[in-house]
């Protein structure tokens, strides 16, 4: 049992292999910092290939037993895990805020979303049922069963340290696989605590394992012959790389990438509500959400009404350390990320956008070392410029304008990403048309963050997703199982002999 202290700077993150905690032997290490203070919280090791191999071997041995455990028994540790996550929600939320920077409410919200996936995976006895037909020919029956794949792995990003591992882990093990998590090396503390709870939940050794690391660790997972499938969430270039390398190795992959989410605001939208929701979408989690609104496209007369209101909302948002009272937005993840975003704001201005609200050069009292960037609004962003297409992944909202809904939909669809597109309107026909024509897999109608519940697939399209089966629910169950079709005949004279 680990002694936990989120302020303990000598905390070395451990791997969890075959039911035991291990200190990695690796020489390569990174500091994990609190982005609000720049204080070092822990040190994470970048595990080499032999530690991945130990996890894969233990996972394979565990899989051969686990797949035979009846599904109704396999879900019992998930019920226990849900109870443990509920009991430790406050503590987990504080860890997420400290390592990732988001506010306490945002951290608690992501854990709640993670728990919902544990709950849905408890329905696996129904979700993984096959189907059958009697008498496909005289006296012959045909059945389809779903069987687990073996050892599977997930590689996750920094921005939802507690939720995203839970998009995958519960479905993988409930369907009878063993599972290896490689969390983001920038936020490994929530996963370490999650695995401490997993250790108490009653899974057999080797069914769930944690291997920390970076690219070398991921490559070792991708090339390991015992690892059969990969769930990835992160930036598009890495998603594309993992999808390609998994395919070259003959493996399954579902890879969720980056985003640049457009939101259309019609003149008949309820403007105060729209502004409130848009400010939360664009600046919540400091804009580090794959479902953040990043481009607002006003149509017709919506322009003036929305621009004025959103500028006020951006300028008045309370920025600070996420555990402090009343804070609405935390820092971005790192100093490097902050300067990358500042560079993109500068580039937007060079391309002809106006900086309507400038969040650069501002500090938070008492947290001068933190990686804070205040809400920023770029206006009249040229659609043909690079900034209109580039994922900024920070608290920056770009404004564009269109004369008609047709022009607005053209702007929405003029991008390679397809994670989310939203519309604010009070007209059903406009909303219906948008729903039908917008190029995105997650659509919001008078919604700012169209995050699918755990019982729906997280349906990114285009450059936001490589694969066919998405995360969560039925898609997760189908991804982690392979179908087996059985055709059988039992002639009477044979059965009489038995
Ligand atoms: P990232 O791509 O830098 O890292 C994600 C994971 O990949 C980490 O575990 C990291 O260790 C690993 N990795 C990084 N570089 C690698 C390489 N060259 N080879 C192999 N593995 C590598 O992403 P991030 O900065 O942690 O997360 C932010 C990105 O994630 C944004 O683009 C965001 O839009 C995206 N995201 C997408 C979704 C979605 O559902 N589509 C959800 C959350 C985040």
Coordinates of C-alpha atoms and ligand atoms in Angstrom, one line a residue:
X1 CA 0.0 0.0 0.0
X2 CA 1.5 3.3 -1.0
X3 CA 1.6 6.1 1.5
X4 CA 0.0 9.0 -0.3
X5 CA 0.9 12.6 -0.1
X6 CA 0.2 14.9 -3.1
X7 CA 2.7 17.3 -1.8
X8 CA 5.5 14.8 -1.4
X9 CA 8.2 15.8 -3.9
X10 CA 10.2 12.6 -3.5
X11 CA 7.4 10.5 -4.6
X12 CA 8.6 8.1 -7.3
X13 CA 5.8 6.8 -9.4
X14 CA 5.7 3.0 -9.5
X15 CA 4.6 0.4 -12.0
X16 CA 2.0 -2.2 -11.1
X17 CA 2.9 -5.6 -12.7
X18 CA 1.4 -9.0 -11.9
X19 CA -0.4 -7.7 -8.8
X20 CA 2.7 -6.1 -7.3
X21 CA 4.1 -2.6 -7.1
X22 CA 7.5 -2.2 -8.6
X23 CA 10.1 0.6 -8.8
X24 CA 11.2 0.8 -12.4
X25 CA 14.9 0.2 -13.0
X26 CA 14.9 2.7 -15.8
X27 CA 17.4 5.6 -15.8
X28 CA 15.2 8.0 -17.7
X29 CA 13.0 10.0 -15.4
X30 CA 10.9 13.1 -15.6
X31 CA 9.6 15.5 -13.0
X32 CA 5.8 15.7 -12.6
X33 CA 5.0 19.3 -11.7
X34 CA 1.9 21.1 -10.4
X35 CA 1.2 23.5 -13.2
X36 CA -0.2 26.1 -10.9
X37 CA 3.0 26.4 -8.8
X38 CA 5.7 24.7 -10.9
X39 CA 6.4 22.7 -7.8
X40 CA 7.8 19.1 -8.4
X41 CA 5.2 16.6 -7.1
X42 CA 6.8 13.4 -8.2
X43 CA 9.2 11.7 -10.5
X44 CA 8.0 9.4 -13.2
X45 CA 10.2 6.7 -14.8
X46 CA 10.1 5.9 -18.5
X47 CA 9.9 2.2 -18.5
X48 CA 12.0 0.2 -21.0
X49 CA 11.0 -2.7 -23.1
X50 CA 11.9 -5.4 -20.6
X51 CA 9.3 -4.0 -18.1
X52 CA 6.7 -3.9 -20.9
X53 CA 7.6 -7.5 -21.6
X54 CA 7.2 -8.5 -17.9
X55 CA 3.7 -6.9 -18.0
X56 CA 2.8 -8.6 -21.2
X57 CA 3.9 -12.0 -20.0
X58 CA 2.0 -11.6 -16.7
X59 CA -1.0 -10.3 -18.7
X60 CA -1.0 -13.3 -21.0
X61 CA -0.8 -15.8 -18.1
X62 CA -3.6 -14.0 -16.3
X63 CA -5.7 -13.9 -19.5
X64 CA -5.7 -17.6 -19.9
X65 CA -7.4 -18.0 -16.5
X66 CA -9.5 -14.8 -16.5
X67 CA -11.2 -15.6 -19.8
X68 CA -12.6 -18.8 -18.2
X69 CA -14.1 -16.9 -15.2
X70 CA -17.8 -16.5 -15.9
X71 CA -18.7 -13.0 -17.0
X72 CA -21.1 -12.5 -14.0
X73 CA -18.0 -13.1 -11.7
X74 CA -15.7 -11.0 -13.8
X75 CA -17.8 -7.9 -13.2
X76 CA -17.8 -8.3 -9.4
X77 CA -14.5 -6.5 -8.8
X78 CA -15.9 -3.6 -11.0
X79 CA -18.8 -3.1 -8.5
X80 CA -16.1 -3.0 -5.8
X81 CA -14.0 -0.5 -7.9
X82 CA -17.0 1.7 -8.3
X83 CA -17.6 1.9 -4.6
X84 CA -13.9 2.6 -4.0
X85 CA -13.9 5.4 -6.6
X86 CA -16.9 6.9 -5.0
X87 CA -15.3 6.8 -1.6
X88 CA -12.1 8.3 -2.8
X89 CA -13.6 10.8 -5.3
X90 CA -12.5 13.9 -3.3
X91 CA -8.9 12.6 -2.9
X92 CA -8.7 11.7 -6.6
X93 CA -10.0 15.0 -7.6
X94 CA -7.4 16.8 -5.6
X95 CA -4.7 14.7 -7.2
X96 CA -6.0 15.5 -10.7
X97 CA -6.2 19.3 -9.9
X98 CA -2.6 19.2 -8.6
X99 CA -1.0 17.4 -11.5
X100 CA -3.2 18.6 -14.3
X101 CA -4.2 22.1 -13.3
X102 CA -8.0 22.0 -13.8
X103 CA -10.4 23.2 -11.1
X104 CA -11.6 20.9 -8.4
X105 CA -15.2 20.9 -9.9
X106 CA -13.7 19.9 -13.3
X107 CA -11.6 17.2 -11.7
X108 CA -14.6 15.8 -9.8
X109 CA -16.7 15.9 -13.0
X110 CA -14.2 13.9 -14.9
X111 CA -14.0 11.2 -12.2
X112 CA -17.8 11.0 -12.2
X113 CA -17.7 10.4 -16.0
X114 CA -15.1 7.7 -15.4
X115 CA -17.2 6.0 -12.8
X116 CA -20.1 6.0 -15.2
X117 CA -18.0 3.8 -17.5
X118 CA -17.4 1.3 -14.7
X119 CA -21.2 1.2 -14.2
X120 CA -21.9 0.6 -17.8
X121 CA -19.3 -2.2 -18.0
X122 CA -21.1 -4.0 -15.2
X123 CA -23.7 -4.6 -17.9
X124 CA -21.2 -6.7 -19.9
X125 CA -23.2 -10.0 -19.3
X126 CA -25.8 -8.5 -21.7
X127 CA -23.5 -6.3 -23.8
X128 CA -21.3 -9.1 -24.9
X129 CA -24.1 -11.5 -25.9
X130 CA -23.9 -13.0 -29.3
X131 CA -26.9 -14.1 -31.5
X132 CA -28.0 -17.2 -33.2
X133 CA -30.5 -18.8 -35.7
X134 CA -32.0 -22.2 -35.4
X135 CA -32.4 -24.2 -38.6
X136 CA -30.3 -22.2 -41.0
X137 CA -30.7 -25.4 -43.0
X138 CA -32.7 -28.4 -41.9
X139 CA -31.3 -29.6 -38.6
X140 CA -28.4 -27.1 -38.6
X141 CA -28.1 -24.2 -36.1
X142 CA -25.7 -21.2 -36.3
X143 CA -24.4 -19.2 -33.3
X144 CA -22.2 -16.1 -32.9
X145 CA -20.2 -15.8 -29.7
X146 CA -17.9 -13.0 -28.6
X147 CA -14.6 -14.0 -27.2
X148 CA -11.8 -11.8 -25.7
X149 CA -8.7 -10.9 -27.6
X150 CA -5.9 -11.5 -24.9
X151 CA -3.6 -8.8 -23.6
X152 CA -4.8 -5.3 -24.6
X153 CA -3.3 -1.9 -23.9
X154 CA -4.4 1.8 -23.6
X155 CA -2.2 4.8 -24.1
X156 CA -3.7 8.0 -22.6
X157 CA -3.2 11.8 -22.7
X158 CA -2.6 14.4 -20.0
X159 CA -5.9 16.3 -20.1
X160 CA -8.2 13.7 -18.4
X161 CA -5.9 11.7 -16.1
X162 CA -8.7 9.9 -14.3
X163 CA -11.5 9.6 -16.8
X164 CA -9.8 8.5 -20.0
X165 CA -8.2 5.3 -18.6
X166 CA -11.8 4.4 -17.5
X167 CA -13.1 4.8 -21.0
X168 CA -11.3 1.5 -21.8
X169 CA -10.2 -0.4 -18.7
X170 CA -13.6 -1.6 -17.4
X171 CA -14.8 -2.9 -20.8
X172 CA -11.5 -4.7 -21.5
X173 CA -11.5 -6.7 -18.3
X174 CA -15.2 -7.3 -18.1
X175 CA -15.1 -9.0 -21.5
X176 CA -12.3 -11.3 -20.3
X177 CA -9.1 -9.6 -21.5
X178 CA -6.1 -8.5 -19.5
X179 CA -5.2 -4.8 -19.7
X180 CA -2.1 -2.7 -19.5
X181 CA -2.4 1.1 -19.0
X182 CA 0.4 3.5 -20.1
X183 CA -0.8 6.8 -18.8
X184 CA 0.6 10.2 -19.9
X185 CA 4.0 10.8 -18.3
X186 CA 2.9 14.3 -17.5
X187 CA 0.1 13.2 -15.1
X188 CA 0.9 9.7 -13.8
X189 CA -0.3 10.3 -10.2
X190 CA -4.0 9.8 -10.7
X191 CA -3.4 6.5 -12.5
X192 CA -1.1 5.3 -9.7
X193 CA -3.8 6.1 -7.1
X194 CA -6.4 4.4 -9.4
X195 CA -4.3 1.3 -9.4
X196 CA -4.0 1.4 -5.7
X197 CA -7.8 1.2 -5.6
X198 CA -7.8 -1.5 -8.3
X199 CA -5.4 -3.5 -6.0
X200 CA -8.1 -3.4 -3.4
X201 CA -10.9 -4.3 -5.7
X202 CA -10.1 -8.0 -6.0
X203 CA -8.9 -8.5 -9.6
X204 CA -6.5 -11.5 -10.0
X205 CA -2.8 -10.6 -10.4
X206 CA -1.9 -9.7 -14.0
X207 CA -5.5 -8.8 -15.2
X208 CA -4.8 -5.1 -14.7
X209 CA -1.4 -3.6 -15.0
X210 CA 0.2 -0.1 -15.0
X211 CA 3.4 0.7 -16.9
X212 CA 4.6 4.3 -16.9
X213 CA 6.7 5.7 -19.7
X214 CA 7.0 7.6 -22.9
X215 CA 7.6 6.8 -26.6
X216 CA 10.0 3.9 -26.0
X217 CA 7.4 2.3 -23.7
X218 CA 4.7 2.8 -26.3
X219 CA 6.8 1.3 -29.0
X220 CA 7.6 -1.7 -26.9
X221 CA 3.8 -2.2 -26.4
X222 CA 3.1 -1.8 -30.1
X223 CA 5.7 -4.3 -31.1
X224 CA 5.1 -6.9 -28.4
X225 CA 3.6 -10.1 -29.9
X226 CA 1.4 -10.8 -26.9
X227 CA -0.4 -7.4 -27.0
X228 CA -3.3 -7.8 -29.3
X229 CA -5.1 -4.4 -29.4
X230 CA -4.5 -0.7 -28.6
X231 CA -6.8 2.1 -27.4
X232 CA -5.2 5.5 -27.8
X233 CA -6.2 9.0 -27.0
X234 CA -3.9 12.0 -27.7
X235 CA -2.8 14.2 -30.5
X236 CA -3.5 13.4 -34.1
X237 CA 0.1 12.8 -35.3
X238 CA 0.6 10.3 -32.5
X239 CA -2.8 8.7 -33.1
X240 CA -2.0 8.3 -36.8
X241 CA 1.5 6.8 -35.9
X242 CA 0.0 4.3 -33.4
X243 CA -2.8 3.3 -35.8
X244 CA -0.2 2.7 -38.6
X245 CA 2.2 0.8 -36.5
X246 CA -0.5 -1.4 -34.9
X247 CA -1.8 -2.2 -38.4
X248 CA 1.7 -3.1 -39.6
X249 CA 1.9 -5.5 -36.7
X250 CA -1.5 -7.0 -37.6
X251 CA -3.1 -5.6 -34.4
X252 CA -6.4 -3.8 -33.7
X253 CA -6.4 -0.2 -32.9
X254 CA -8.9 2.6 -32.0
X255 CA -7.0 5.9 -31.9
X256 CA -8.7 9.2 -30.9
X257 CA -6.8 12.3 -32.0
X258 CA -7.0 16.1 -31.7
X259 CA -9.8 18.5 -32.5
X260 CA -10.7 22.0 -33.7
X261 CA -14.4 22.3 -32.8
X262 CA -16.6 24.8 -34.5
X263 CA -19.8 26.2 -33.0
X264 CA -22.4 28.1 -35.1
X265 CA -24.4 30.8 -33.3
X266 CA -27.6 31.8 -35.1
X267 CA -29.3 35.2 -34.5
X268 CA -32.3 33.5 -32.9
X269 CA -30.1 31.8 -30.2
X270 CA -30.8 32.8 -26.6
X271 CA -27.7 35.0 -26.3
X272 CA -27.1 35.1 -22.6
X273 CA -27.4 31.3 -22.2
X274 CA -25.3 30.8 -25.3
X275 CA -22.6 33.0 -24.0
X276 CA -22.5 31.3 -20.6
X277 CA -22.3 27.8 -22.2
X278 CA -19.7 29.0 -24.8
X279 CA -17.5 30.5 -22.2
X280 CA -17.5 27.3 -20.2
X281 CA -16.8 25.3 -23.4
X282 CA -14.0 27.4 -24.6
X283 CA -12.3 28.2 -21.3
X284 CA -13.3 25.3 -19.1
X285 CA -10.2 23.1 -18.4
X286 CA -8.2 26.0 -19.7
X287 CA -9.3 25.0 -23.2
X288 CA -7.4 21.7 -22.9
X289 CA -10.4 19.5 -23.8
X290 CA -10.8 17.7 -27.1
X291 CA -14.5 18.9 -27.0
X292 CA -13.7 22.5 -26.3
X293 CA -15.4 25.1 -28.5
X294 CA -12.4 26.6 -30.4
X295 CA -14.1 28.5 -33.3
X296 CA -17.4 30.4 -32.9
X297 CA -19.1 31.2 -36.2
X298 CA -21.7 33.9 -35.8
X299 CA -24.4 34.1 -38.4
X300 CA -26.0 37.5 -39.5
X301 CA -27.0 39.7 -36.5
X302 CA -25.6 37.3 -34.0
X303 CA -22.2 38.8 -34.5
X304 CA -22.4 42.0 -32.4
X305 CA -24.6 40.5 -29.6
X306 CA -22.3 37.5 -29.1
X307 CA -19.0 39.3 -29.6
X308 CA -19.7 41.8 -26.9
X309 CA -21.0 39.2 -24.4
X310 CA -18.3 36.7 -24.9
X311 CA -15.6 39.4 -24.6
X312 CA -17.0 40.3 -21.2
X313 CA -17.3 36.7 -20.1
X314 CA -13.6 36.0 -21.1
X315 CA -12.3 39.2 -19.4
X316 CA -14.1 38.4 -16.2
X317 CA -13.3 34.7 -15.8
X318 CA -11.6 34.0 -12.5
X319 CA -8.2 32.3 -13.1
X320 CA -6.1 30.7 -10.4
X321 CA -5.1 27.5 -8.6
X322 CA -7.9 25.0 -9.0
X323 CA -8.2 24.2 -5.3
X324 CA -8.8 27.8 -4.3
X325 CA -12.4 29.0 -3.7
X326 CA -14.2 30.6 -6.7
X327 CA -11.6 29.8 -9.3
X328 CA -13.2 29.1 -12.7
X329 CA -10.1 28.3 -14.8
X330 CA -6.7 26.8 -13.9
X331 CA -3.3 27.0 -15.7
X332 CA -2.2 25.1 -18.8
X333 CA -0.2 22.0 -18.4
X334 CA 3.4 23.2 -18.8
X335 CA 5.6 26.2 -19.5
X336 CA 6.3 24.7 -23.0
X337 CA 2.5 24.5 -23.7
X338 CA 2.0 28.1 -22.5
X339 CA 4.7 29.4 -24.8
X340 CA 3.4 27.3 -27.7
X341 CA -0.1 28.8 -27.2
X342 CA 1.3 32.3 -27.0
X343 CA 3.1 31.7 -30.2
X344 CA -0.2 30.6 -31.9
X345 CA -1.9 33.8 -30.7
X346 CA 0.9 35.8 -32.2
X347 CA 0.6 33.8 -35.4
X348 CA -3.2 34.5 -35.5
X349 CA -2.5 38.2 -35.2
X350 CA 0.1 38.0 -38.0
X351 CA -2.5 36.2 -40.2
X352 CA -4.9 39.2 -39.8
X353 CA -7.0 38.3 -36.7
X354 CA -7.6 41.0 -34.1
X355 CA -6.8 40.1 -30.5
X356 CA -10.0 41.2 -28.9
X357 CA -9.2 39.9 -25.4
X358 CA -5.5 39.2 -24.7
X359 CA -4.8 36.7 -22.0
X360 CA -1.0 36.9 -22.3
X361 CA 1.3 38.8 -19.9
X362 CA -1.0 38.2 -16.9
X363 CA -0.1 36.6 -13.6
X364 CA -2.1 35.2 -10.7
X365 CA -1.2 36.7 -7.4
X366 CA 0.6 34.3 -5.2
X367 CA 1.2 31.9 -8.1
X368 CA 3.7 33.8 -10.2
X369 CA 5.6 30.6 -11.2
X370 CA 2.4 28.9 -12.5
X371 CA 1.7 28.3 -16.2
X372 CA -1.2 30.7 -16.4
X373 CA -2.7 32.1 -19.6
X374 CA -5.9 34.0 -19.3
X375 CA -8.9 33.6 -21.7
X376 CA -8.1 35.1 -25.1
X377 CA -10.3 35.9 -28.0
X378 CA -9.2 36.3 -31.6
X379 CA -11.7 38.0 -33.9
X380 CA -12.2 38.0 -37.6
X381 CA -10.0 35.0 -37.9
X382 CA -9.4 34.4 -41.7
X383 CA -10.8 31.0 -42.7
X384 CA -7.9 30.4 -45.1
X385 CA -5.3 31.1 -42.4
X386 CA -3.4 28.3 -40.5
X387 CA -4.8 29.4 -37.1
X388 CA -8.4 28.6 -38.3
X389 CA -7.3 24.9 -38.7
X390 CA -4.7 24.4 -36.0
X391 CA -5.6 22.8 -32.7
X392 CA -4.5 25.4 -30.1
X393 CA -5.4 23.4 -27.0
X394 CA -5.5 26.4 -24.7
X395 CA -8.0 29.0 -23.6
X396 CA -8.3 30.7 -26.9
X397 CA -11.6 31.2 -28.8
X398 CA -11.5 32.3 -32.5
X399 CA -14.4 34.2 -33.9
X400 CA -15.5 34.0 -37.5
X401 CA -18.6 35.3 -39.3
X402 CA -20.9 34.0 -41.9
X403 CA -23.8 35.6 -43.7
X404 CA -26.1 32.6 -43.8
X405 CA -26.4 29.1 -42.3
X406 CA -25.2 27.6 -45.6
X407 CA -22.0 29.6 -45.4
X408 CA -21.6 28.7 -41.7
X409 CA -21.9 24.9 -42.5
X410 CA -19.4 25.3 -45.3
X411 CA -17.0 26.8 -42.7
X412 CA -17.7 24.0 -40.2
X413 CA -17.0 21.4 -42.9
X414 CA -13.8 23.1 -44.2
X415 CA -11.6 21.3 -41.6
X416 CA -10.0 17.9 -41.4
X417 CA -10.9 17.3 -37.7
X418 CA -14.4 16.0 -37.0
X419 CA -14.6 15.6 -33.2
X420 CA -17.5 17.9 -32.4
X421 CA -19.7 20.6 -34.0
X422 CA -22.4 22.6 -32.3
X423 CA -25.2 25.0 -33.1
X424 CA -27.1 27.5 -30.9
X425 CA -30.5 28.3 -32.3
X426 CA -34.2 28.3 -31.4
X427 CA -35.3 27.0 -34.8
X428 CA -35.8 23.3 -35.1
X429 CA -35.4 23.1 -38.9
X430 CA -32.0 24.9 -38.8
X431 CA -30.9 22.6 -36.0
X432 CA -32.0 19.5 -37.9
X433 CA -30.2 20.6 -41.0
X434 CA -27.0 21.2 -39.1
X435 CA -27.3 17.8 -37.4
X436 CA -27.6 16.2 -40.7
X437 CA -24.9 18.1 -42.7
X438 CA -22.1 19.0 -40.2
X439 CA -19.0 16.9 -40.5
X440 CA -18.4 15.7 -37.0
X441 CA -19.2 12.6 -35.0
X442 CA -20.4 14.4 -31.8
X443 CA -23.0 17.1 -32.4
X444 CA -24.3 19.6 -29.9
X445 CA -27.6 21.5 -30.3
X446 CA -27.7 24.3 -27.7
X447 CA -25.0 22.3 -26.0
X448 CA -21.4 23.5 -25.7
X449 CA -19.5 20.2 -24.8
X450 CA -21.2 17.3 -26.6
X451 CA -19.5 14.6 -24.5
X452 CA -21.3 11.3 -25.1
X453 CA -22.5 9.6 -21.9
X454 CA -20.8 6.3 -21.0
X455 CA -23.6 4.3 -22.7
X456 CA -23.0 6.0 -26.1
X457 CA -19.8 5.8 -28.3
X458 CA -17.4 8.7 -28.3
X459 CA -17.8 9.3 -32.0
X460 CA -14.9 11.4 -33.4
X461 CA -14.6 11.5 -37.2
X462 CA -11.9 12.5 -39.7
X463 CA -8.5 13.4 -38.3
X464 CA -10.0 13.1 -34.8
X465 CA -10.3 9.4 -35.0
X466 CA -8.6 6.4 -36.7
X467 CA -10.4 3.2 -36.5
X468 CA -14.0 2.1 -36.6
X469 CA -15.1 1.1 -33.1
X470 CA -15.0 4.0 -30.7
X471 CA -14.5 4.2 -26.9
X472 CA -17.2 3.3 -24.4
X473 CA -20.2 1.0 -24.1
X474 CA -21.1 -1.4 -27.0
X475 CA -18.3 -0.1 -29.2
X476 CA -15.9 -0.9 -26.4
X477 CA -17.3 -4.4 -25.9
X478 CA -17.1 -5.0 -29.7
X479 CA -13.5 -3.6 -29.9
X480 CA -12.3 -5.9 -27.1
X481 CA -13.9 -9.1 -28.4
X482 CA -13.6 -11.1 -31.6
X483 CA -16.6 -12.9 -33.0
X484 CA -16.7 -16.7 -33.4
X485 CA -19.4 -18.3 -35.5
X486 CA -20.3 -21.9 -34.9
X487 CA -22.4 -23.9 -37.3
X488 CA -23.6 -27.2 -35.8
X489 CA -25.5 -30.3 -36.8
X490 CA -26.6 -33.1 -34.5
X491 CA -27.9 -36.0 -36.6
X492 CA -30.3 -38.2 -34.7
X493 CA -28.6 -41.5 -35.3
X494 CA -25.3 -40.0 -34.0
X495 CA -26.8 -38.6 -30.8
X496 CA -28.4 -42.0 -30.2
X497 CA -25.0 -43.6 -30.2
X498 CA -23.7 -41.2 -27.4
Ligands
LIG1 P1 0.1 13.3 -26.9 O1 -0.2 12.8 -28.2 O2 1.3 14.1 -26.8 O3 0.3 12.1 -25.8 C1 -0.7 11.1 -25.7 C2 0.0 9.8 -25.3 O4 0.9 9.4 -26.3 C3 0.9 9.9 -24.0 O5 0.7 8.8 -23.2 C4 2.3 10.0 -24.6 O6 3.3 9.4 -23.7 C5 2.2 9.2 -25.8 N1 3.1 9.7 -26.9 C6 3.5 11.0 -27.1 N2 4.3 11.1 -28.2 C7 4.5 9.8 -28.6 C8 5.2 9.2 -29.7 N3 6.0 10.0 -30.5 N4 5.2 7.9 -29.9 C9 4.4 7.1 -29.1 N5 3.7 7.6 -28.0 C10 3.7 8.9 -27.8 O7 -1.2 14.0 -26.4 P2 -1.4 14.9 -25.1 O8 -0.6 16.2 -25.3 O9 -1.1 14.2 -23.8 O10 -2.9 15.2 -25.1 C11 -3.5 16.3 -25.8 C12 -4.1 15.8 -27.1 O11 -5.0 14.7 -26.9 C13 -4.9 16.9 -27.9 O12 -4.5 16.8 -29.2 C14 -6.3 16.5 -27.6 O13 -7.2 17.0 -28.6 C15 -6.2 15.0 -27.6 N6 -7.3 14.4 -27.0 C16 -8.3 13.8 -27.8 C17 -9.4 13.2 -27.2 C18 -10.4 12.6 -28.1 O14 -11.3 12.0 -27.5 N7 -10.4 12.7 -29.4 C19 -9.6 13.3 -25.8 C20 -8.6 13.9 -25.0 C21 -7.5 14.4 -25.6

